CSV table of C-alpha atoms in Angstrom, one decimal:
chain,number,residue,atom,x,y,z
A,562,MET,CA,94.8,83.7,70.3
A,563,THR,CA,93.6,84.9,73.7
A,564,VAL,CA,96.6,86.8,76.0
A,565,HIS,CA,96.2,86.1,79.7
A,566,PRO,CA,97.5,89.3,82.3
A,567,GLN,CA,100.1,87.4,84.0
A,568,THR,CA,98.8,88.3,87.0
A,569,ARG,CA,97.1,85.9,89.2
A,570,PHE,CA,94.8,86.6,92.6
A,571,THR,CA,91.7,85.2,93.6
A,572,LEU,CA,88.7,87.6,95.1
A,573,PRO,CA,87.4,86.9,97.7
A,574,ASP,CA,82.8,87.6,97.3
A,575,ALA,CA,83.5,90.2,100.8
A,576,LEU,CA,86.1,92.1,99.0
A,577,ASN,CA,83.5,93.1,96.3
A,578,ALA,CA,81.7,96.6,97.2
A,579,ALA,CA,78.9,96.4,97.9
A,580,GLU,CA,77.5,100.0,98.6
A,581,PRO,CA,79.2,103.2,97.5
A,582,PRO,CA,81.4,104.5,100.1
A,583,GLU,CA,79.3,107.6,101.1
A,584,ALA,CA,76.9,104.8,102.4
A,585,ARG,CA,79.7,103.7,104.4
A,586,GLY,CA,80.2,106.9,106.1
A,587,LEU,CA,82.8,108.0,103.6
A,588,ALA,CA,83.3,110.8,101.4
A,589,ARG,CA,84.1,109.6,97.9
A,590,ASP,CA,87.5,111.4,97.8
A,591,GLN,CA,88.3,109.6,101.7
A,592,VAL,CA,88.2,105.7,99.7
A,593,LYS,CA,91.5,103.5,100.4
A,594,LEU,CA,94.4,104.6,97.7
A,595,LEU,CA,97.0,101.5,97.4
A,596,VAL,CA,100.6,103.7,95.4
A,597,ALA,CA,103.2,101.4,94.0
A,598,GLU,CA,105.8,102.5,92.4
A,599,GLY,CA,108.3,100.1,90.9
A,600,SER,CA,108.9,98.1,94.4
A,601,ALA,CA,107.6,100.3,96.6
A,602,ILE,CA,104.2,100.0,98.6
A,603,THR,CA,101.9,102.9,99.8
A,604,HIS,CA,98.6,102.9,101.8
A,605,THR,CA,96.7,105.6,102.1
A,606,ARG,CA,94.0,107.7,101.8
A,607,PHE,CA,92.9,109.5,98.2
A,608,ASP,CA,92.7,112.9,99.2
A,609,ARG,CA,96.1,112.9,99.9
A,610,LEU,CA,97.4,111.5,96.7
A,611,GLY,CA,99.1,115.1,95.9
A,612,ASP,CA,101.7,113.3,97.7
A,613,HIS,CA,102.4,111.4,95.1
A,614,LEU,CA,102.7,114.0,92.3
A,615,ARG,CA,104.7,116.7,91.3
A,616,PRO,CA,104.4,119.8,90.2
A,617,GLY,CA,104.0,119.6,86.3
A,618,ASP,CA,103.1,115.9,85.9
A,619,LEU,CA,99.9,115.8,84.1
A,620,LEU,CA,96.8,114.2,85.0
A,621,LEU,CA,93.7,113.1,82.2
A,622,VAL,CA,90.6,112.8,82.9
A,623,ASN,CA,87.7,111.4,81.3
A,624,THR,CA,84.7,113.4,80.8
A,625,SER,CA,81.9,110.5,79.4
A,626,GLY,CA,79.3,110.9,82.0
A,627,THR,CA,77.1,107.7,82.9
A,628,LEU,CA,74.0,106.8,81.3
A,629,PRO,CA,71.0,105.3,82.4
A,630,ALA,CA,71.2,102.3,80.8
A,631,ALA,CA,69.6,99.4,81.6
A,632,VAL,CA,65.9,99.1,80.9
A,633,ASP,CA,63.2,96.5,81.7
A,634,GLY,CA,61.6,95.4,78.8
A,635,SER,CA,59.8,92.0,77.4
A,636,TRP,CA,61.8,89.5,74.9
A,637,ILE,CA,59.4,88.3,72.6
A,638,THR,CA,60.3,84.8,71.4
A,639,GLY,CA,58.8,81.7,69.3
A,640,SER,CA,58.5,80.4,72.6
A,641,GLY,CA,56.7,82.8,74.9
A,642,VAL,CA,57.4,86.2,76.2
A,643,ALA,CA,60.1,86.4,78.9
A,644,PRO,CA,61.1,89.5,81.1
A,645,VAL,CA,64.6,90.8,80.7
A,646,VAL,CA,67.1,93.9,81.1
A,647,VAL,CA,68.2,95.2,77.8
A,648,HIS,CA,71.6,96.9,78.5
A,649,PHE,CA,72.5,99.7,76.0
A,650,SER,CA,76.6,99.9,75.5
A,651,THR,CA,76.8,101.9,72.9
A,652,ALA,CA,75.6,104.5,69.9
A,653,LEU,CA,76.6,103.3,66.6
A,654,ASP,CA,77.1,105.7,63.3
A,655,ASP,CA,73.1,104.5,61.6
A,656,GLY,CA,71.6,105.4,64.4
A,657,THR,CA,71.8,101.5,65.7
A,658,TRP,CA,72.5,100.5,69.0
A,659,VAL,CA,74.6,97.4,71.0
A,660,VAL,CA,72.8,96.1,72.9
A,661,GLU,CA,72.9,93.4,75.6
A,662,LEU,CA,69.6,91.0,77.1
A,663,ARG,CA,70.3,90.0,80.5
A,664,ASN,CA,68.2,87.8,82.8
A,665,GLY,CA,68.6,89.5,86.7
A,666,ASP,CA,72.5,89.1,86.2
A,667,LEU,CA,73.4,86.3,83.7
A,668,PRO,CA,73.6,87.9,80.0
A,669,LEU,CA,70.8,86.0,77.9
A,670,PHE,CA,72.6,83.5,75.1
A,671,GLY,CA,71.1,82.4,71.7
A,672,GLY,CA,68.6,85.6,70.4
A,673,GLY,CA,67.8,85.5,66.5
A,674,SER,CA,67.7,88.5,64.6
A,675,GLY,CA,64.0,90.3,64.1
A,676,ASP,CA,64.0,89.1,67.6
A,677,ARG,CA,61.8,91.9,69.6
A,678,VAL,CA,62.1,93.1,73.1
A,679,GLU,CA,59.1,95.2,73.7
A,680,LEU,CA,59.8,98.8,76.1
A,681,PRO,CA,58.6,101.5,77.0
A,682,GLU,CA,57.5,103.8,74.2
A,683,GLY,CA,58.2,100.9,71.7
A,684,VAL,CA,59.6,98.1,70.4
A,685,LEU,CA,63.5,97.1,70.2
A,686,THR,CA,64.5,95.3,67.5
A,687,LEU,CA,67.8,92.9,67.1
A,688,LEU,CA,69.7,93.1,64.4
A,689,ALA,CA,72.3,91.0,63.9
A,690,PRO,CA,75.1,89.7,66.4
A,691,TYR,CA,77.5,92.6,66.7
A,692,GLN,CA,80.7,90.4,66.2
A,693,PRO,CA,80.7,87.0,64.4
A,694,ASP,CA,80.6,84.0,66.2
A,695,GLN,CA,79.2,84.8,69.8
A,696,ASN,CA,75.9,86.4,70.3
A,697,ARG,CA,75.7,87.8,73.8
A,698,LEU,CA,75.7,90.9,71.9
A,699,TRP,CA,73.5,92.4,69.7
A,700,ARG,CA,72.8,95.3,66.9
A,701,ALA,CA,69.5,96.4,67.5
A,702,GLN,CA,67.0,99.0,66.4
A,703,PRO,CA,65.8,101.1,69.5
A,704,PRO,CA,62.3,102.2,70.3
A,705,VAL,CA,63.3,105.7,69.6
A,706,ALA,CA,65.9,107.9,67.6
A,707,ASP,CA,67.0,109.9,70.8
A,708,VAL,CA,68.4,108.0,72.4
A,709,VAL,CA,69.7,109.1,75.8
A,710,SER,CA,66.8,110.9,76.5
A,711,TYR,CA,65.0,108.0,76.1
A,712,LEU,CA,67.2,106.7,78.5
A,713,ARG,CA,67.0,109.2,81.2
A,714,ARG,CA,63.0,108.9,81.1
A,715,HIS,CA,63.1,104.8,81.2
A,716,GLY,CA,66.3,104.2,81.9
A,717,ARG,CA,68.6,103.4,86.0
A,718,PRO,CA,72.4,102.9,86.0
A,719,ILE,CA,73.7,99.3,85.2
A,720,SER,CA,74.9,97.2,88.3
A,721,TYR,CA,75.7,94.0,89.2
A,722,LYS,CA,74.9,91.2,91.6
A,723,TYR,CA,77.6,92.4,94.4
A,724,VAL,CA,75.6,95.6,95.0
A,725,GLY,CA,73.0,95.3,96.9
A,726,GLN,CA,70.6,97.9,96.1
A,727,ARG,CA,70.1,100.6,93.2
A,728,TRP,CA,71.1,104.3,94.1
A,729,PRO,CA,70.7,107.2,91.9
A,730,LEU,CA,72.5,108.3,89.0
A,731,ALA,CA,74.1,110.8,90.6
A,732,LEU,CA,76.6,107.9,92.4
A,733,TYR,CA,77.4,106.3,89.1
A,734,GLN,CA,78.8,110.1,87.9
A,735,THR,CA,82.4,111.7,88.3
A,736,VAL,CA,83.4,115.1,88.8
A,737,PHE,CA,84.9,115.5,85.1
A,738,ALA,CA,81.3,114.2,83.3
A,739,ARG,CA,80.8,116.6,80.9
A,740,GLU,CA,79.4,114.0,77.9
A,741,PRO,CA,77.0,111.2,78.1
A,742,GLY,CA,78.3,108.4,76.9
A,743,SER,CA,79.2,105.7,78.4
A,744,ALA,CA,77.4,103.0,79.5
A,745,GLU,CA,79.1,101.9,82.9
A,746,MET,CA,81.3,104.9,84.7
A,747,PRO,CA,84.3,105.4,84.5
A,748,SER,CA,84.7,104.2,87.7
A,749,ALA,CA,88.6,105.4,88.2
A,750,ALA,CA,88.0,109.0,88.6
A,751,ARG,CA,85.0,109.2,91.0
A,752,PRO,CA,87.3,109.4,93.9
A,753,PHE,CA,87.9,112.6,92.4
A,754,SER,CA,86.7,115.8,95.1
A,755,PHE,CA,85.6,119.7,93.7
A,756,GLU,CA,88.2,120.5,96.2
A,757,LEU,CA,91.0,117.7,95.5
A,758,VAL,CA,90.9,119.2,91.7
A,759,SER,CA,91.1,122.4,93.3
A,760,GLN,CA,94.1,121.5,95.7
A,761,LEU,CA,95.8,119.3,92.8
A,762,ALA,CA,95.7,122.4,90.7
A,763,ALA,CA,97.2,124.7,93.4
A,764,SER,CA,99.7,122.5,93.9
A,765,GLY,CA,101.0,122.4,89.4
A,766,VAL,CA,100.2,120.0,88.8
A,767,LEU,CA,98.1,119.7,85.1
A,768,ILE,CA,94.5,118.5,85.0
A,769,ALA,CA,93.5,117.8,80.4
A,770,PRO,CA,89.7,116.7,79.6
A,771,ILE,CA,90.2,113.3,77.3
A,772,LEU,CA,86.8,111.0,75.9
A,773,LEU,CA,86.3,107.9,75.8
A,774,HIS,CA,82.3,105.7,75.8
A,775,CYS,CA,82.5,102.8,78.4
A,776,GLY,CA,80.6,100.0,76.7
A,777,VAL,CA,79.5,96.8,78.7
A,778,SER,CA,81.9,95.5,80.3
A,779,SER,CA,83.1,92.1,79.4
A,780,GLN,CA,83.9,89.9,82.7
A,781,GLU,CA,81.5,86.7,81.7
A,782,SER,CA,83.6,85.6,78.9
A,783,HIS,CA,87.1,87.8,78.9
A,784,GLU,CA,87.1,88.8,76.4
A,785,PRO,CA,88.8,91.8,74.7
A,786,PRO,CA,87.6,95.4,74.9
A,787,LEU,CA,85.6,96.4,72.2
A,788,PRO,CA,85.8,99.1,69.4
A,789,GLU,CA,84.8,102.3,72.0
A,790,ARG,CA,83.8,105.7,70.7
A,791,TYR,CA,86.4,108.7,71.7
A,792,ASP,CA,88.4,112.0,71.2
A,793,VAL,CA,91.8,113.4,72.4
A,794,PRO,CA,91.3,116.9,72.2
A,795,GLU,CA,94.1,119.7,70.1
A,796,HIS,CA,94.3,121.6,73.2
A,797,THR,CA,95.2,117.8,74.9
A,798,ALA,CA,98.0,116.6,72.6
A,799,ARG,CA,99.7,119.9,73.1
A,800,LEU,CA,99.9,119.7,76.5
A,801,VAL,CA,100.4,115.9,76.5
A,802,ASN,CA,103.7,116.6,74.3
A,803,TRP,CA,104.8,119.8,76.2
A,804,VAL,CA,104.2,117.9,79.7
A,805,LYS,CA,106.8,114.9,78.0
A,806,ALA,CA,109.1,117.1,76.4
A,807,ASN,CA,110.2,119.2,79.6
A,808,GLY,CA,110.1,116.3,82.6
A,809,GLY,CA,106.4,115.3,83.6
A,810,ARG,CA,104.6,112.9,83.7
A,811,VAL,CA,101.6,111.8,82.3
A,812,ILE,CA,99.3,110.0,84.6
A,813,ALA,CA,95.8,108.7,82.8
A,814,VAL,CA,93.0,108.5,85.6
A,815,GLY,CA,91.4,105.1,84.2
A,816,THR,CA,91.9,102.7,81.7
A,817,THR,CA,89.5,104.8,78.9
A,818,ALA,CA,91.7,107.4,80.0
A,819,VAL,CA,94.7,104.9,79.0
A,820,ARG,CA,93.2,103.8,75.8
A,821,ALA,CA,92.4,107.3,74.5
A,822,ILE,CA,95.3,108.8,74.8
A,823,GLU,CA,97.2,105.5,73.1
A,824,SER,CA,94.7,105.5,70.8
A,825,ALA,CA,96.7,109.1,69.3
A,826,ALA,CA,100.2,107.9,70.1
A,827,ARG,CA,102.7,108.8,67.0
A,828,ALA,CA,105.5,106.1,66.7
A,829,ASP,CA,107.9,108.3,68.5
A,830,GLY,CA,105.9,108.5,71.7
A,831,SER,CA,104.1,111.9,70.6
A,832,VAL,CA,100.7,112.4,70.8
A,833,ALA,CA,98.1,114.2,67.5
A,834,ALA,CA,95.0,114.8,68.0
A,835,ALA,CA,92.1,112.1,66.9
A,836,GLY,CA,89.1,110.8,67.4
A,837,GLY,CA,86.6,108.4,66.2
A,838,TRP,CA,86.4,104.5,67.2
A,839,THR,CA,89.7,103.1,68.8
A,840,ASP,CA,89.7,98.8,68.6
A,841,LEU,CA,93.2,99.6,70.2
A,842,VAL,CA,94.3,96.4,72.7
A,843,MET,CA,97.0,96.9,75.1
A,844,GLY,CA,98.8,93.9,76.4
A,845,PRO,CA,102.8,92.4,76.1
A,846,ASP,CA,102.8,92.6,71.5
A,847,HIS,CA,101.1,96.4,72.5
A,848,PRO,CA,103.3,98.6,76.1
A,849,ALA,CA,102.1,102.1,76.1
A,850,ARG,CA,104.0,104.8,74.8
A,851,VAL,CA,102.1,108.1,75.9
A,852,VAL,CA,100.9,107.0,79.6
A,853,ASP,CA,104.3,107.4,82.8
A,854,GLY,CA,101.5,105.6,85.1
A,855,LEU,CA,97.6,105.2,86.2
A,856,VAL,CA,94.9,105.5,88.8
A,857,THR,CA,92.6,102.8,88.9
A,858,GLY,CA,90.4,101.0,90.8
A,859,MET,CA,90.4,97.1,91.5
A,860,HIS,CA,89.7,95.1,88.5
A,861,ALA,CA,88.3,91.5,88.7
A,862,PRO,CA,90.6,88.7,88.1
A,863,GLU,CA,91.6,87.4,84.2
A,864,ALA,CA,89.2,91.2,83.4
A,865,SER,CA,91.5,91.9,79.9
A,866,HIS,CA,92.2,95.6,82.1
A,867,LEU,CA,95.0,93.7,83.8
A,868,LEU,CA,96.7,93.3,80.2
A,869,LEU,CA,95.7,97.2,80.1
A,870,LEU,CA,97.9,97.7,83.5
A,871,GLU,CA,100.7,95.4,82.7
A,872,SER,CA,101.5,97.7,79.6
A,873,VAL,CA,102.2,100.3,81.2
A,874,VAL,CA,104.0,99.5,84.8
A,875,GLY,CA,105.0,96.0,83.9
A,876,GLY,CA,103.7,92.8,85.0
A,877,GLU,CA,105.2,93.1,88.7
A,878,VAL,CA,104.1,96.2,89.4
A,879,VAL,CA,100.6,95.3,89.0
A,880,GLN,CA,101.3,91.6,91.1
A,881,ARG,CA,103.0,93.6,93.7
A,882,ALA,CA,100.0,96.0,94.0
A,883,TYR,CA,97.2,93.2,94.0
A,884,ASP,CA,99.2,91.3,96.8
A,885,ALA,CA,99.2,93.9,98.6
A,886,ALA,CA,95.6,95.4,98.1
A,887,LEU,CA,94.2,91.5,98.9
A,888,GLU,CA,96.1,91.7,102.3
A,889,ARG,CA,94.7,95.2,103.7
A,890,ASN,CA,91.5,94.1,102.4
A,891,TYR,CA,90.5,96.3,99.4
A,892,LEU,CA,87.5,96.7,97.9
A,893,TRP,CA,86.9,96.5,93.9
A,894,HIS,CA,84.9,97.1,90.7
A,895,GLU,CA,82.6,101.1,90.4
A,896,PHE,CA,82.6,102.4,94.8
A,897,GLY,CA,85.7,99.8,95.7
A,898,ASP,CA,89.0,101.4,96.5
A,899,VAL,CA,92.1,103.1,94.7
A,900,SER,CA,95.2,102.4,93.2
A,901,LEU,CA,98.1,105.1,91.8
A,902,LEU,CA,100.9,102.6,90.0
A,903,LEU,CA,104.3,103.8,88.3
A,904,PRO,CA,107.0,101.8,87.2
A,905,GLU,CA,110.5,102.1,88.5
């Protein structure tokens, strides 16, 4: 049964961020920051994030790097050849990949097992739908074994119609990116600059790494998040437990960091090192056990991410934050503005 978020709003097209903040004359840490702490709303700027954190708080940051995961190709079908864009979503354990075929900004449905897509350096072969009863995402055999290097040669960052032009991969990376693997940027961390990280560390805010490789988004059909590869290292697990035991707050930077750390949570709210694949879906029947708040971008109406936000701070806080963001013309999506959500 599909569960829909409590948060309801209509997003005007004018609030889709069409370009990086750098193109708007801003440094990456100068985007707007909305702080929702219970019933209180504060409007500020992201480089003042430290004003709303305490010494001993812990920020969990995703170290996944963004892949240039979109490659142009030609889809060979029984009725002819059609131009397509292949979005490489997720590397599977057997060397195959989850992919999505798109025509412009629209996903293509109706492919068949054995269909081939001509790409630079070879052919990608569709093997089977990735999930039963759907044919938007496919498990496919890529044209080469080392897909990450292949994408560096032939790919570009995934983007959608609200982004007006193509931008270089560097603008889709966060300062924490270490291991390439995300089809789409873990964008909540994008506004962090090296200067801001230094300021936070000097003020006593702790920062610990976590890893979750993001697949392609599912906004077209409001699907729940698909399984994703994650890693919670031992030193991060120990630090989370220490912070919780000593009265600090664990604040995840992004829904990806929430999903990763909550996948490593025990029933009592403590954390153990863990990794592999997570199929955790946060929501009313699975509230957050570890995370006390989160830094997050602005998510589309009905997106499953909203359920995750509600599982951390409650639906009333999220609704209040989104109403305030709309009133003040915050910008949405990966190049947009950011919120810090905290419960009462």
